[in-house]
Amino acid sequence: MVMRDLRYFGDPVLKTVCDPVTTFDKRIASLVTDLMDGVKPAGRAGLAAPQIGVGLRVFSYDVGGLSGYVINPEIVSLSEETHEIGEGCLSVPELWFPVVRAKHAVVRGVDLRNEPVEVEGTEVLAQCLQHEIDHLDGKLYLQRLTPERKKRALGEARGKDWFWNR
């Protein structure tokens, strides 16, 4: 198992809306394998393709014993009930801040055979689904912070050795 290098806050790929997958070939199968391998280490809940430098709509998840991937995912349902939950990101390491997320989410997409899949989750899985789709839409969780928390997070990020300056 070879882990692909992660991309960090400041890298333009993390701000770019991902393209849908249109060809289901060995290249996409390899990407899914890399995403599934990349989410296995302890402390990881999800990994989106742009976090490893690929601008395609694919993510993997591993939460509470449930693991998988979704190609071309779309959120089809979010509960009206929300909660503030601590959130971090592999692309913004070492920083955790409370974010408001829906308590329940339903995502639909396809698998490697281009067959429909649906993932439904509550609490942390719902948070993960929302977080990973944000990545595919070119957003980091930092954008969902209150103005005060965002200012603090950006200041802390600039002081980290992983911060991608250009």
PDB file of C-alpha atoms in Angstrom:
ATOM      1  CA  MET A   1       0.000   0.000   0.000  1.00  0.00           C
ATOM      2  CA  VAL A   2       1.502   3.302  -1.142  1.00  0.00           C
ATOM      3  CA  MET A   3      -0.067   6.426   0.321  1.00  0.00           C
ATOM      4  CA  ARG A   4      -0.382   9.386  -1.975  1.00  0.00           C
ATOM      5  CA  ASP A   5       0.867  12.726  -0.684  1.00  0.00           C
ATOM      6  CA  LEU A   6      -1.791  14.941   0.811  1.00  0.00           C
ATOM      7  CA  ARG A   7      -2.481  18.448  -0.425  1.00  0.00           C
ATOM      8  CA  TYR A   8      -2.722  21.179   2.183  1.00  0.00           C
ATOM      9  CA  PHE A   9      -4.630  24.379   2.762  1.00  0.00           C
ATOM     10  CA  GLY A  10      -3.437  26.943   0.237  1.00  0.00           C
ATOM     11  CA  ASP A  11      -3.066  24.450  -2.642  1.00  0.00           C
ATOM     12  CA  PRO A  12      -5.285  25.592  -5.554  1.00  0.00           C
ATOM     13  CA  VAL A  13      -6.626  22.064  -6.161  1.00  0.00           C
ATOM     14  CA  LEU A  14      -8.507  22.345  -2.870  1.00  0.00           C
ATOM     15  CA  LYS A  15     -10.342  25.452  -4.103  1.00  0.00           C
ATOM     16  CA  THR A  16     -11.367  23.964  -7.451  1.00  0.00           C
ATOM     17  CA  VAL A  17     -14.762  22.389  -8.144  1.00  0.00           C
ATOM     18  CA  CYS A  18     -14.117  18.806  -9.233  1.00  0.00           C
ATOM     19  CA  ASP A  19     -15.155  17.362 -12.577  1.00  0.00           C
ATOM     20  CA  PRO A  20     -17.558  14.437 -12.709  1.00  0.00           C
ATOM     21  CA  VAL A  21     -16.188  11.020 -13.577  1.00  0.00           C
ATOM     22  CA  THR A  22     -17.294  10.127 -17.109  1.00  0.00           C
ATOM     23  CA  THR A  23     -15.050   7.156 -17.888  1.00  0.00           C
ATOM     24  CA  PHE A  24     -15.055   4.153 -15.580  1.00  0.00           C
ATOM     25  CA  ASP A  25     -11.710   2.541 -16.292  1.00  0.00           C
ATOM     26  CA  LYS A  26      -8.588   1.225 -14.542  1.00  0.00           C
ATOM     27  CA  ARG A  27      -7.499   4.774 -13.757  1.00  0.00           C
ATOM     28  CA  ILE A  28     -10.661   5.399 -11.724  1.00  0.00           C
ATOM     29  CA  ALA A  29     -10.359   1.981 -10.070  1.00  0.00           C
ATOM     30  CA  SER A  30      -6.811   2.888  -9.050  1.00  0.00           C
ATOM     31  CA  LEU A  31      -7.995   6.236  -7.667  1.00  0.00           C
ATOM     32  CA  VAL A  32     -10.686   4.497  -5.602  1.00  0.00           C
ATOM     33  CA  THR A  33      -8.083   2.047  -4.262  1.00  0.00           C
ATOM     34  CA  ASP A  34      -5.813   4.943  -3.303  1.00  0.00           C
ATOM     35  CA  LEU A  35      -8.689   6.755  -1.578  1.00  0.00           C
ATOM     36  CA  MET A  36      -9.737   3.630   0.313  1.00  0.00           C
ATOM     37  CA  ASP A  37      -6.138   2.966   1.386  1.00  0.00           C
ATOM     38  CA  GLY A  38      -5.723   6.614   2.350  1.00  0.00           C
ATOM     39  CA  VAL A  39      -8.670   6.580   4.745  1.00  0.00           C
ATOM     40  CA  LYS A  40      -7.567   3.423   6.624  1.00  0.00           C
ATOM     41  CA  PRO A  41      -5.093   4.935   9.117  1.00  0.00           C
ATOM     42  CA  ALA A  42      -6.532   5.608  12.558  1.00  0.00           C
ATOM     43  CA  GLY A  43      -8.078   9.019  13.039  1.00  0.00           C
ATOM     44  CA  ARG A  44      -9.233   9.391   9.436  1.00  0.00           C
ATOM     45  CA  ALA A  45     -12.926   9.469   8.529  1.00  0.00           C
ATOM     46  CA  GLY A  46     -12.879  10.470   4.861  1.00  0.00           C
ATOM     47  CA  LEU A  47     -10.657  11.393   1.960  1.00  0.00           C
ATOM     48  CA  ALA A  48     -11.645  13.246  -1.205  1.00  0.00           C
ATOM     49  CA  ALA A  49      -9.815  13.062  -4.528  1.00  0.00           C
ATOM     50  CA  PRO A  50      -8.630  16.698  -4.479  1.00  0.00           C
ATOM     51  CA  GLN A  51      -6.861  16.017  -1.182  1.00  0.00           C
ATOM     52  CA  ILE A  52      -4.489  13.795  -3.153  1.00  0.00           C
ATOM     53  CA  GLY A  53      -4.313  16.175  -6.107  1.00  0.00           C
ATOM     54  CA  VAL A  54      -7.028  14.713  -8.341  1.00  0.00           C
ATOM     55  CA  GLY A  55      -9.826  17.009  -9.510  1.00  0.00           C
ATOM     56  CA  LEU A  56     -12.533  14.346  -9.866  1.00  0.00           C
ATOM     57  CA  ARG A  57     -15.766  13.821  -7.890  1.00  0.00           C
ATOM     58  CA  VAL A  58     -14.782  10.799  -5.787  1.00  0.00           C
ATOM     59  CA  PHE A  59     -14.395  10.276  -2.048  1.00  0.00           C
ATOM     60  CA  SER A  60     -13.937   7.465   0.449  1.00  0.00           C
ATOM     61  CA  TYR A  61     -15.160   7.144   4.016  1.00  0.00           C
ATOM     62  CA  ASP A  62     -14.513   4.959   7.059  1.00  0.00           C
ATOM     63  CA  VAL A  63     -16.692   5.838  10.043  1.00  0.00           C
ATOM     64  CA  GLY A  64     -17.970   3.638  12.816  1.00  0.00           C
ATOM     65  CA  GLY A  65     -17.182   0.402  11.017  1.00  0.00           C
ATOM     66  CA  LEU A  66     -18.781   1.527   7.763  1.00  0.00           C
ATOM     67  CA  SER A  67     -16.422   2.102   4.861  1.00  0.00           C
ATOM     68  CA  GLY A  68     -16.802   2.691   1.168  1.00  0.00           C
ATOM     69  CA  TYR A  69     -16.551   5.190  -1.613  1.00  0.00           C
ATOM     70  CA  VAL A  70     -18.856   7.214  -3.830  1.00  0.00           C
ATOM     71  CA  ILE A  71     -18.225   8.420  -7.367  1.00  0.00           C
ATOM     72  CA  ASN A  72     -20.074  11.527  -8.575  1.00  0.00           C
ATOM     73  CA  PRO A  73     -21.791  12.030  -5.203  1.00  0.00           C
ATOM     74  CA  GLU A  74     -24.548  14.509  -4.596  1.00  0.00           C
ATOM     75  CA  ILE A  75     -26.268  15.338  -1.337  1.00  0.00           C
ATOM     76  CA  VAL A  76     -29.938  14.485  -1.790  1.00  0.00           C
ATOM     77  CA  SER A  77     -31.111  15.114   1.749  1.00  0.00           C
ATOM     78  CA  LEU A  78     -29.975  17.004   4.844  1.00  0.00           C
ATOM     79  CA  SER A  79     -31.948  17.114   8.059  1.00  0.00           C
ATOM     80  CA  GLU A  80     -33.228  20.436   9.262  1.00  0.00           C
ATOM     81  CA  GLU A  81     -31.855  19.495  12.664  1.00  0.00           C
ATOM     82  CA  THR A  82     -28.255  20.668  13.002  1.00  0.00           C
ATOM     83  CA  HIS A  83     -25.605  20.585  15.666  1.00  0.00           C
ATOM     84  CA  GLU A  84     -22.257  22.161  16.314  1.00  0.00           C
ATOM     85  CA  ILE A  85     -19.594  19.476  16.100  1.00  0.00           C
ATOM     86  CA  GLY A  86     -15.807  19.585  16.297  1.00  0.00           C
ATOM     87  CA  GLU A  87     -14.237  19.200  12.884  1.00  0.00           C
ATOM     88  CA  GLY A  88     -10.758  18.784  11.494  1.00  0.00           C
ATOM     89  CA  CYS A  89      -9.306  18.005   8.092  1.00  0.00           C
ATOM     90  CA  LEU A  90      -6.341  16.091   6.723  1.00  0.00           C
ATOM     91  CA  SER A  91      -5.637  19.102   4.493  1.00  0.00           C
ATOM     92  CA  VAL A  92      -5.661  21.429   7.508  1.00  0.00           C
ATOM     93  CA  PRO A  93      -3.836  19.261  10.062  1.00  0.00           C
ATOM     94  CA  GLU A  94      -3.686  19.976  13.764  1.00  0.00           C
ATOM     95  CA  LEU A  95      -6.601  22.430  13.693  1.00  0.00           C
ATOM     96  CA  TRP A  96     -10.031  21.541  15.095  1.00  0.00           C
ATOM     97  CA  PHE A  97     -12.956  23.942  15.271  1.00  0.00           C
ATOM     98  CA  PRO A  98     -16.692  23.617  15.894  1.00  0.00           C
ATOM     99  CA  VAL A  99     -18.791  23.667  12.697  1.00  0.00           C
ATOM    100  CA  VAL A 100     -22.554  23.584  12.267  1.00  0.00           C
ATOM    101  CA  ARG A 101     -23.601  20.490  10.268  1.00  0.00           C
ATOM    102  CA  ALA A 102     -26.869  18.690   9.590  1.00  0.00           C
ATOM    103  CA  LYS A 103     -27.326  15.730  11.926  1.00  0.00           C
ATOM    104  CA  HIS A 104     -28.485  13.451   9.088  1.00  0.00           C
ATOM    105  CA  ALA A 105     -27.381  13.282   5.449  1.00  0.00           C
ATOM    106  CA  VAL A 106     -28.137  11.151   2.410  1.00  0.00           C
ATOM    107  CA  VAL A 107     -25.707  11.015  -0.514  1.00  0.00           C
ATOM    108  CA  ARG A 108     -26.266   9.348  -3.875  1.00  0.00           C
ATOM    109  CA  GLY A 109     -23.730   8.539  -6.538  1.00  0.00           C
ATOM    110  CA  VAL A 110     -22.352   5.525  -8.347  1.00  0.00           C
ATOM    111  CA  ASP A 111     -19.778   2.775  -7.870  1.00  0.00           C
ATOM    112  CA  LEU A 112     -17.004   1.553 -10.177  1.00  0.00           C
ATOM    113  CA  ARG A 113     -19.558  -0.261 -12.358  1.00  0.00           C
ATOM    114  CA  ASN A 114     -21.507   3.007 -12.690  1.00  0.00           C
ATOM    115  CA  GLU A 115     -24.278   1.427 -10.608  1.00  0.00           C
ATOM    116  CA  PRO A 116     -26.265   3.600  -8.198  1.00  0.00           C
ATOM    117  CA  VAL A 117     -25.184   3.736  -4.537  1.00  0.00           C
ATOM    118  CA  GLU A 118     -26.643   5.579  -1.584  1.00  0.00           C
ATOM    119  CA  VAL A 119     -24.987   6.335   1.731  1.00  0.00           C
ATOM    120  CA  GLU A 120     -27.071   7.539   4.644  1.00  0.00           C
ATOM    121  CA  GLY A 121     -25.668   8.609   7.959  1.00  0.00           C
ATOM    122  CA  THR A 122     -26.229  10.440  11.193  1.00  0.00           C
ATOM    123  CA  GLU A 123     -23.897  12.325  13.501  1.00  0.00           C
ATOM    124  CA  VAL A 124     -20.237  11.712  12.505  1.00  0.00           C
ATOM    125  CA  LEU A 125     -21.030   9.874   9.246  1.00  0.00           C
ATOM    126  CA  ALA A 126     -23.389  12.678   8.228  1.00  0.00           C
ATOM    127  CA  GLN A 127     -20.642  15.172   9.060  1.00  0.00           C
ATOM    128  CA  CYS A 128     -18.129  13.183   6.996  1.00  0.00           C
ATOM    129  CA  LEU A 129     -20.434  13.019   3.972  1.00  0.00           C
ATOM    130  CA  GLN A 130     -20.982  16.790   4.083  1.00  0.00           C
ATOM    131  CA  HIS A 131     -17.281  17.483   4.636  1.00  0.00           C
ATOM    132  CA  GLU A 132     -16.116  15.324   1.707  1.00  0.00           C
ATOM    133  CA  ILE A 133     -18.676  16.760  -0.704  1.00  0.00           C
ATOM    134  CA  ASP A 134     -17.531  20.230   0.344  1.00  0.00           C
ATOM    135  CA  HIS A 135     -14.046  19.182  -0.830  1.00  0.00           C
ATOM    136  CA  LEU A 136     -15.465  18.141  -4.206  1.00  0.00           C
ATOM    137  CA  ASP A 137     -17.141  21.547  -4.456  1.00  0.00           C
ATOM    138  CA  GLY A 138     -13.833  23.341  -3.790  1.00  0.00           C
ATOM    139  CA  LYS A 139     -14.559  24.205  -0.153  1.00  0.00           C
ATOM    140  CA  LEU A 140     -12.711  23.588   3.093  1.00  0.00           C
ATOM    141  CA  TYR A 141     -14.482  23.376   6.436  1.00  0.00           C
ATOM    142  CA  LEU A 142     -12.759  26.630   7.382  1.00  0.00           C
ATOM    143  CA  GLN A 143     -15.247  28.419   5.119  1.00  0.00           C
ATOM    144  CA  ARG A 144     -18.086  27.215   7.366  1.00  0.00           C
ATOM    145  CA  LEU A 145     -16.620  28.719  10.539  1.00  0.00           C
ATOM    146  CA  THR A 146     -18.008  31.775  12.255  1.00  0.00           C
ATOM    147  CA  PRO A 147     -16.023  34.921  11.339  1.00  0.00           C
ATOM    148  CA  GLU A 148     -14.220  34.924  14.707  1.00  0.00           C
ATOM    149  CA  ARG A 149     -13.253  31.242  14.464  1.00  0.00           C
ATOM    150  CA  LYS A 150     -12.225  31.612  10.840  1.00  0.00           C
ATOM    151  CA  LYS A 151      -9.896  34.487  11.710  1.00  0.00           C
ATOM    152  CA  ARG A 152      -8.335  32.425  14.495  1.00  0.00           C
ATOM    153  CA  ALA A 153      -8.003  29.328  12.263  1.00  0.00           C
ATOM    154  CA  LEU A 154      -6.360  31.260   9.437  1.00  0.00           C
ATOM    155  CA  GLY A 155      -3.902  32.811  11.845  1.00  0.00           C
ATOM    156  CA  GLU A 156      -3.021  29.421  13.318  1.00  0.00           C
ATOM    157  CA  ALA A 157      -2.712  27.853   9.834  1.00  0.00           C
ATOM    158  CA  ARG A 158      -0.225  30.472   8.668  1.00  0.00           C
ATOM    159  CA  GLY A 159       2.048  29.516  11.534  1.00  0.00           C
ATOM    160  CA  LYS A 160       2.175  25.810  10.643  1.00  0.00           C
ATOM    161  CA  ASP A 161       5.012  24.269   8.654  1.00  0.00           C
ATOM    162  CA  TRP A 162       2.556  22.526   6.307  1.00  0.00           C
ATOM    163  CA  PHE A 163       0.907  25.771   5.222  1.00  0.00           C
ATOM    164  CA  TRP A 164       1.268  26.061   1.484  1.00  0.00           C
ATOM    165  CA  ASN A 165       2.573  29.549   0.689  1.00  0.00           C
ATOM    166  CA  ARG A 166       2.942  30.835  -2.841  1.00  0.00           C
TER     167      ARG A 166
END
